[in-house]
Coordinates of C-alpha atoms in Angstrom, one line a residue:
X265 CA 8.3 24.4 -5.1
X266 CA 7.6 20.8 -6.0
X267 CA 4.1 19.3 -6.0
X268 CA 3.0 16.1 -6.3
X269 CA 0.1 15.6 -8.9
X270 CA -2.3 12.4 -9.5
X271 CA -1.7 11.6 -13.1
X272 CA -5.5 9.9 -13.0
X273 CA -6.9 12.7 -11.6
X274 CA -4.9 15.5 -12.7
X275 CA -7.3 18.0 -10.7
X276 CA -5.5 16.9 -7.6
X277 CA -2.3 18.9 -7.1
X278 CA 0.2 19.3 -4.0
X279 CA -0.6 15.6 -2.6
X280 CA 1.0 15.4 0.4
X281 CA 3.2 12.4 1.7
X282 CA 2.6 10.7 5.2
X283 CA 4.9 8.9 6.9
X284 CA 3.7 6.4 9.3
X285 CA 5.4 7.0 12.5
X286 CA 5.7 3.1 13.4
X287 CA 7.2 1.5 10.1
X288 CA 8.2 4.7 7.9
X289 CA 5.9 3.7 4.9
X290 CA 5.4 6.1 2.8
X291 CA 1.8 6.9 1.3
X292 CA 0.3 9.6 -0.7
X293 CA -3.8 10.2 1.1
X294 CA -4.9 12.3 -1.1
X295 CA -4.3 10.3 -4.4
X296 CA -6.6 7.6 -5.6
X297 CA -6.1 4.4 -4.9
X298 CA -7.6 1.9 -7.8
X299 CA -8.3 -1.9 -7.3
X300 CA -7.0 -3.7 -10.8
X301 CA -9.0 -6.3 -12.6
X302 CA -6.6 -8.0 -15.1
X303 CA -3.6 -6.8 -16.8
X304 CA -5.9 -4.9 -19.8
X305 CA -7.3 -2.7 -16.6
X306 CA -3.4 -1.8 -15.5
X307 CA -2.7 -1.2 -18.9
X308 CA -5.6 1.3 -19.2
X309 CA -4.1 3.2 -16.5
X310 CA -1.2 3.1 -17.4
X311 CA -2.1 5.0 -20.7
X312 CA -4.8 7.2 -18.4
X313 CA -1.6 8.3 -16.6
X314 CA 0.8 8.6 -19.6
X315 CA -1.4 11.1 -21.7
X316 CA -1.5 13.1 -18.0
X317 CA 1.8 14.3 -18.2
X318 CA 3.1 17.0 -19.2
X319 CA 5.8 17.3 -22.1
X320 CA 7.1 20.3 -24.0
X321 CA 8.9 21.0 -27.1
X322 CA 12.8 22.1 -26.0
X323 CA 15.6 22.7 -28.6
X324 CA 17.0 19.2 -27.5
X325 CA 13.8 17.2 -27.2
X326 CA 10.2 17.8 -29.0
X327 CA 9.0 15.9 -26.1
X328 CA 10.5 16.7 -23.3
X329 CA 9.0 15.4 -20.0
X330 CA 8.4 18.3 -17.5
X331 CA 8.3 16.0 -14.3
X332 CA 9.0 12.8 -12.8
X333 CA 6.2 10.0 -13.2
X334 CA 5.5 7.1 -10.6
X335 CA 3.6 4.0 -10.5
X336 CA 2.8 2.8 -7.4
X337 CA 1.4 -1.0 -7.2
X338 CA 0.5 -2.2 -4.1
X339 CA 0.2 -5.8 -3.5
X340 CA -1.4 -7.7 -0.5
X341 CA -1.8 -11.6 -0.5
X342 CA -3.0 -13.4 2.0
X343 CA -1.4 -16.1 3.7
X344 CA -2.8 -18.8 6.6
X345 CA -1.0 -18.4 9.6
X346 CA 0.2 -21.6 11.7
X347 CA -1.3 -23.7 14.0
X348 CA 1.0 -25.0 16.7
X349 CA -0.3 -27.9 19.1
X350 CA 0.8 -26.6 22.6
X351 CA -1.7 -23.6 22.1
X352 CA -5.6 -23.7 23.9
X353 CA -8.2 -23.3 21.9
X354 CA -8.7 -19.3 22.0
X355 CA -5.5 -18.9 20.8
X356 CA -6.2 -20.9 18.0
X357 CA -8.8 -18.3 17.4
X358 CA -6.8 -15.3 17.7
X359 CA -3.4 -16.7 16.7
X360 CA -3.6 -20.0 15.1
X361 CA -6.3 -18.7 12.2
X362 CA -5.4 -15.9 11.4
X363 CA -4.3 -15.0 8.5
X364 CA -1.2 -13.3 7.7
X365 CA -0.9 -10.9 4.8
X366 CA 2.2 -10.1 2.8
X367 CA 2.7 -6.8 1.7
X368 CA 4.8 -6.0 -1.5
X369 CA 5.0 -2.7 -3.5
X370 CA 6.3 -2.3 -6.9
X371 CA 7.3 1.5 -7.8
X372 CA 8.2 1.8 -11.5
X373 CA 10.1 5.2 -12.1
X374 CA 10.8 7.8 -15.1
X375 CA 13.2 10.2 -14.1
X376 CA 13.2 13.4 -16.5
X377 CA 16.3 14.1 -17.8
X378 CA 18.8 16.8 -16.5
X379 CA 18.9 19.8 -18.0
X380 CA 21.8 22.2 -18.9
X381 CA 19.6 25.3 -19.0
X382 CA 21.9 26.8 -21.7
X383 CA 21.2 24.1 -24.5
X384 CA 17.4 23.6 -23.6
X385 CA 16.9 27.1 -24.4
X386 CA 13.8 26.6 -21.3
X387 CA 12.2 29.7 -21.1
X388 CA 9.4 31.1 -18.0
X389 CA 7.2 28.3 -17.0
X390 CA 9.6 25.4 -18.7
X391 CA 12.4 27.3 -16.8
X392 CA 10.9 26.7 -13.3
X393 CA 10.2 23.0 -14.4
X394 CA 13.6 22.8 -15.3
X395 CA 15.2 24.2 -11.8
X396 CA 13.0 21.7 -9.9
X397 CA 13.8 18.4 -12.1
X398 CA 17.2 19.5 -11.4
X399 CA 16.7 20.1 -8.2
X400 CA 14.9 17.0 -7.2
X401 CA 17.8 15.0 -9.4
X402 CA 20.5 16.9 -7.4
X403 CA 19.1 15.7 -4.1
X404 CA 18.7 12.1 -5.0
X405 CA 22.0 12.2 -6.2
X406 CA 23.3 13.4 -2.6
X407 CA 21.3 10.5 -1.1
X408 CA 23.3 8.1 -3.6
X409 CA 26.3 9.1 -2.8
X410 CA 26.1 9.1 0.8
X411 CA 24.7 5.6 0.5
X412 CA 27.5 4.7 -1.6
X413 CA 29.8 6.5 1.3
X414 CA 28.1 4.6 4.1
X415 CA 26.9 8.0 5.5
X416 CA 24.9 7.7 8.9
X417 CA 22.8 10.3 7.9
X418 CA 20.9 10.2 3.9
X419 CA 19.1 13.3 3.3
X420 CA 16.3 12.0 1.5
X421 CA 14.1 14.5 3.3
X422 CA 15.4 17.7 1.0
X423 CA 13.3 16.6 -1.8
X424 CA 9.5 15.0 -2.2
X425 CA 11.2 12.6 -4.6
X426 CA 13.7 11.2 -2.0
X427 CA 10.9 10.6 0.3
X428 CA 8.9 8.7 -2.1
X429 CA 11.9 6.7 -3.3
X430 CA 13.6 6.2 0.1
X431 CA 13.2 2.7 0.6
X432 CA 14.1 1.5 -3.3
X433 CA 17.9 2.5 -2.1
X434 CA 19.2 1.4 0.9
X435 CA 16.4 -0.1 1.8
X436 CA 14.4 -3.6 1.8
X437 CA 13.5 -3.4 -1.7
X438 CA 15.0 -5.0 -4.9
X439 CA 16.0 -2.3 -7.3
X440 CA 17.2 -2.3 -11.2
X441 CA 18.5 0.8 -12.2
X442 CA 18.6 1.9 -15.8
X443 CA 20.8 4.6 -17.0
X444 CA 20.5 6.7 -20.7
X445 CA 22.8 8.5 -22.9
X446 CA 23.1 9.9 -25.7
X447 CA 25.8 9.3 -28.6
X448 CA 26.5 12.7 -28.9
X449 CA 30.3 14.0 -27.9
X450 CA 28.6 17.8 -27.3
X451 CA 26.8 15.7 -24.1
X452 CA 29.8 14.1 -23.4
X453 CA 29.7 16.2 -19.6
X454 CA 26.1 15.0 -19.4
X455 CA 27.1 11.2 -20.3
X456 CA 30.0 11.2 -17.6
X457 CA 28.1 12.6 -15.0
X458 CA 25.5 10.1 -15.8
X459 CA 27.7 6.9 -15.8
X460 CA 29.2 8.1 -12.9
X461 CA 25.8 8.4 -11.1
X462 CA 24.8 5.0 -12.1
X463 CA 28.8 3.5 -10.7
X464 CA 27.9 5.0 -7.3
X465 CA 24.5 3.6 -7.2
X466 CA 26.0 0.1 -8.0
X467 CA 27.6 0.4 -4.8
X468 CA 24.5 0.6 -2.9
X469 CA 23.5 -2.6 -0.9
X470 CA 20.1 -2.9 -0.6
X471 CA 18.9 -5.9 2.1
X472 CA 15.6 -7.5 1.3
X473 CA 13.2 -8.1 3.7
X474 CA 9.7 -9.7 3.7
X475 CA 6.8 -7.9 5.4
X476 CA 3.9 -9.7 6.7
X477 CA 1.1 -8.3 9.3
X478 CA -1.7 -9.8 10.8
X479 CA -4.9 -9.3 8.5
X480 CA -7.1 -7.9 11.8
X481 CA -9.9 -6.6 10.2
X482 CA -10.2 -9.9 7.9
X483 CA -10.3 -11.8 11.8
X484 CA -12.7 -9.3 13.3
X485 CA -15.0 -10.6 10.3
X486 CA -14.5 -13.9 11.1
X487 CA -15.0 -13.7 14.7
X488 CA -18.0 -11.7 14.1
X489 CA -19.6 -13.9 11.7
X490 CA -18.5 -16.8 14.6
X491 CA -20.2 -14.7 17.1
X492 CA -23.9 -14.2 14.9
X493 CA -23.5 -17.8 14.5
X494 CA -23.1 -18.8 18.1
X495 CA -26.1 -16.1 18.8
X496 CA -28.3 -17.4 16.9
X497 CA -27.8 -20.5 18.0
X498 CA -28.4 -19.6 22.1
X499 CA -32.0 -17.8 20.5
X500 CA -32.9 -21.3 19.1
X501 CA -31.3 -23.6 21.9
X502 CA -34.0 -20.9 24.3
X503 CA -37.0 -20.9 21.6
X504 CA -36.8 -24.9 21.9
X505 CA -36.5 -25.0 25.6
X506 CA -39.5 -22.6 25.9
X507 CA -41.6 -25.1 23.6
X508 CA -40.3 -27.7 25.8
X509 CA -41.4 -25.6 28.9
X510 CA -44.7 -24.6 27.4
X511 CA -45.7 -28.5 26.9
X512 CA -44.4 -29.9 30.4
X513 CA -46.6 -26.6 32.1
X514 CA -49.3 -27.8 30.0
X515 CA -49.2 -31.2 31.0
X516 CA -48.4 -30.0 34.8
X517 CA -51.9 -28.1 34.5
X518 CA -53.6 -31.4 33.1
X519 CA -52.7 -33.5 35.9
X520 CA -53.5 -30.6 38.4
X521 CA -56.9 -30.8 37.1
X522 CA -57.3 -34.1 36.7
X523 CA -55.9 -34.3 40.4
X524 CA -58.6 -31.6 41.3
X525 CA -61.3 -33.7 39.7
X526 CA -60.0 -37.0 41.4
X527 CA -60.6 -35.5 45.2
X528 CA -64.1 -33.8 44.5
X529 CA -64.7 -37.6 43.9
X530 CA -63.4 -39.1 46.6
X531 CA -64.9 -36.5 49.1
X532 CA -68.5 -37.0 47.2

């Protein structure tokens, strides 16, 4: 069975994959998310992730990986929305200022090699790696070629690796495919099959499309800051008005008085 495992917290096996039902992002919950500081921080992940994986020693590679690996970056940037003239002020608010935030994501991919189980000489555990590499491989290959075919239906669903990767083919991303072989004529089956993968995926037409969202929660801070503001405010507009109201009762009872005093005078 396939499994998806965080590579910075290796602990963490059989992450599931959510698909949100409005856009069809894909996202992986239970893996951790990590906010970079410069490009030295990526790298360090990077390497983090690297040692992670698991590699064994096969009669045709003394490091052979025993899974797929995946970096996921996500990018947001914000950007300020437009102001048009013919809208009232609240709109300004709610429209006009708010800012927009455009949403990238940069997948970087290293597929492990397929294997021909008669010259890896896999054995038990590196056996069952093997048969799900393949597996996973055969699968995105089917989604290829029906791309390629301009198939209504892609099966990306038959494999956790086609659901991760479903929107870097035939989808709204820019991708760069890069194919290896090796020089040998005993792989010569491997190498045509592999050239032959990477000539279907050329055919692919992938349509690029920006994606930007309202950043709500950055307005519902602004709005709420406006609103402490404007509160504050009312308290100190009241507090002034009650000094005001304290010194005109004051002088009210002053004149009262001195009103008071005035008659017992004039009657005496």
């Amino acid at each position: 069975m396939e499994s998806i495992q965080d590579l910075l917290a290796p602990k963490k096996t059989n992450i599931p994959i959510n698909e949100d039902p409005k856009t069809g992002e894909v996202s992986l919950p239970g893996a951790i998310t990590v906010k970079l500081r410069d490009l030295h921080h990526f790298l360090e992940l990077l390497q983090i992730g690297e040692a992670n994986r698991h590699a064994a020693n096969t009669k045709l590679n003394t490091e052979s990986s025993r899974s797929h690996a995946i970096l996921v970056v996500n990018i947001r940037r914000s950007v300020p929305g437009k102001v048009e003239d013919d809208i009232s002020y609240q709109d300004k608010i709610t429209k006009g200022n708010s800012p927009i935030v455009r949403k990238s994501k940069l997948l970087i991919v290293d597929l492990a090699g397929s294997e021909r189980l008669d010259k890896s000489g896999s054995e038990g555990l590196l056996l069952e790696e093997a048969k799900f590499i393949n597996l996973s491989l055969t699968s995105l290959g089917k989604c290829i070629n029906a791309l390629a075919e301009n198939c209504p239906h892609i099966p990306t669903r038959d494999s956790k690796l086609t659901r991760l990767l479903r929107d870097s083919f035939g989808g709204s991303a820019r991708t760069s495919l890069i194919i290896t072989i090796g020089p040998s004529s005993r792989h010569h089956a491997e190498t045509t099959s592999t050239i032959m993968f990477g000539q279907r995926a050329m055919k692919i037409v992938n349509v690029v499309k920006l994606k930007e969202e309202f950043d709500y929660e950055s307005l519902c801070r602004k709005l709420e800051a406006q609103v402490d503001l404007l509160t504050a405010e009312i308290d100190r507009q009241q507090k002034l008005r009650q000094i005001e109201k304290s010194g005109l009762e004051k002088q009210l009872r002053e004149c009262q008085d001195c009103f008071q005093e005035t008659r017992k005078t004039l009657v005496t």
